Coordinates of C-alpha atoms in Angstrom, one line a residue:
M121 CA 0.0 0.0 0.0
L122 CA 1.5 3.3 -1.1
L123 CA 0.8 6.5 0.6
K124 CA 0.6 9.9 -1.1
S125 CA 3.6 11.6 -2.7
N126 CA 6.0 13.6 -0.5
K127 CA 4.2 16.8 -1.6
E128 CA 0.8 15.5 -0.5
K129 CA 1.8 13.5 2.6
K130 CA 0.0 14.2 5.8
V131 CA 1.8 14.3 9.1
Y132 CA -1.0 12.4 11.0
Y133 CA -3.7 10.0 9.9
S134 CA -6.9 9.2 11.8
I135 CA -7.7 5.7 12.9
S136 CA -10.5 5.6 10.3
E137 CA -8.1 6.6 7.5
V138 CA -5.7 3.9 8.5
A139 CA -8.5 1.3 8.8
R140 CA -9.5 2.1 5.3
M141 CA -5.9 1.8 4.0
F142 CA -5.8 -1.8 5.3
D143 CA -9.4 -2.7 4.9
V144 CA -9.9 -3.5 8.6
N145 CA -12.2 -2.0 11.1
E146 CA -11.1 0.4 13.8
A147 CA -11.6 -2.1 16.6
T148 CA -9.0 -4.4 14.9
L149 CA -6.5 -1.5 14.9
R150 CA -7.2 -0.8 18.6
Y151 CA -6.8 -4.5 19.4
W152 CA -3.5 -4.7 17.5
E153 CA -2.3 -1.7 19.4
N154 CA -2.9 -3.5 22.7
E155 CA -1.2 -6.7 21.4
F156 CA 1.8 -5.2 19.7
T157 CA 3.3 -2.5 21.8
F158 CA 5.4 -1.0 18.9
I159 CA 2.1 0.2 17.4
S160 CA 1.7 3.4 19.5
P161 CA -0.1 6.2 17.7
R162 CA 0.0 9.6 19.3
R163 CA -3.0 10.7 21.3
A164 CA -4.5 14.1 20.7
G165 CA -7.4 15.7 22.6
R166 CA -10.1 13.4 23.8
Q167 CA -7.7 10.5 23.2
V168 CA -8.0 10.7 19.4
R169 CA -5.4 8.5 17.8
Q170 CA -3.0 10.1 15.3
Y171 CA -1.0 7.7 13.2
T172 CA 2.4 8.8 11.7
E173 CA 4.1 7.1 8.7
E174 CA 6.1 5.0 11.2
D175 CA 2.9 3.9 12.9
I176 CA 1.4 2.9 9.6
A177 CA 4.6 0.9 8.7
H178 CA 4.1 -1.0 12.0
V179 CA 0.4 -1.6 11.2
R180 CA 1.5 -2.8 7.7
L181 CA 3.8 -5.3 9.2
V182 CA 1.2 -6.7 11.5
H183 CA -1.4 -6.7 8.7
H184 CA 1.0 -8.6 6.5
L185 CA 1.6 -11.3 9.1
I186 CA -2.0 -11.7 10.2
K187 CA -4.1 -11.0 7.2
E188 CA -1.8 -11.8 4.3
Q189 CA 0.2 -14.7 5.8
G190 CA -2.7 -16.0 7.9
M191 CA -0.8 -16.1 11.2
T192 CA -2.4 -15.9 14.6
I193 CA -1.7 -13.0 17.0
Q194 CA 0.6 -15.3 19.0
G195 CA 2.4 -16.6 15.9
A196 CA 3.0 -13.0 14.6
K197 CA 4.3 -12.0 18.0
Q198 CA 6.7 -15.0 18.0
R199 CA 7.9 -14.2 14.5
L200 CA 8.6 -10.6 15.3
K201 CA 10.3 -11.6 18.6
S202 CA 12.6 -14.0 16.8
N203 CA 13.7 -11.8 13.9
K204 CA 11.8 -8.6 13.2
Q205 CA 14.2 -7.2 10.7
K206 CA 14.2 -10.3 8.5
T207 CA 10.4 -10.3 8.6
C208 CA 10.3 -6.6 7.5
D209 CA 12.7 -7.3 4.7
T210 CA 10.7 -10.3 3.5
M211 CA 7.5 -8.3 3.6
D212 CA 9.1 -5.5 1.5
V213 CA 10.3 -8.0 -1.1
I214 CA 6.9 -9.7 -1.3
H215 CA 5.2 -6.3 -1.8
R216 CA 7.7 -5.2 -4.4
L217 CA 7.2 -8.5 -6.3
Q218 CA 3.4 -8.1 -6.2
A219 CA 3.8 -4.6 -7.6
V220 CA 5.9 -5.9 -10.5
R221 CA 3.4 -8.7 -11.1
D222 CA 0.5 -6.2 -11.2
E223 CA 2.5 -4.0 -13.6
L224 CA 3.2 -7.0 -15.9
N225 CA -0.5 -8.0 -15.8
K226 CA -1.4 -4.5 -16.8
L227 CA 1.0 -4.5 -19.7
R228 CA -0.3 -7.9 -20.8
Q229 CA -3.9 -6.5 -20.8
E230 CA -2.8 -3.5 -22.9
L231 CA -1.0 -5.8 -25.4
N232 CA -4.0 -8.1 -25.7
S233 CA -6.2 -5.1 -26.4
V234 CA -3.9 -4.0 -29.2
V235 CA -3.7 -7.4 -30.9

């Protein structure tokens, strides 16, 4: 999931915006926040959560393990405890490969429409 270009980047995102980014509900994000202490959005007035780019990267990692890889909360915690950096690197490679695949499929469709 790519965020806006540098010129259009926001400093803080609301919980509803982050929930839409990952197609999860807000309660799921609050639950992950309780389970994974490294997800710690800033709290503004009336305890409104404000997510930074770093917070979103942490959510992306948990989302990858739980929603994309099908791990349990406990399994994701164990994976991150054993080697968080390797898990992050693997997730980055997978997402880059998926982007390449999507681009190749798009090119294939364009070629098929020309022929």
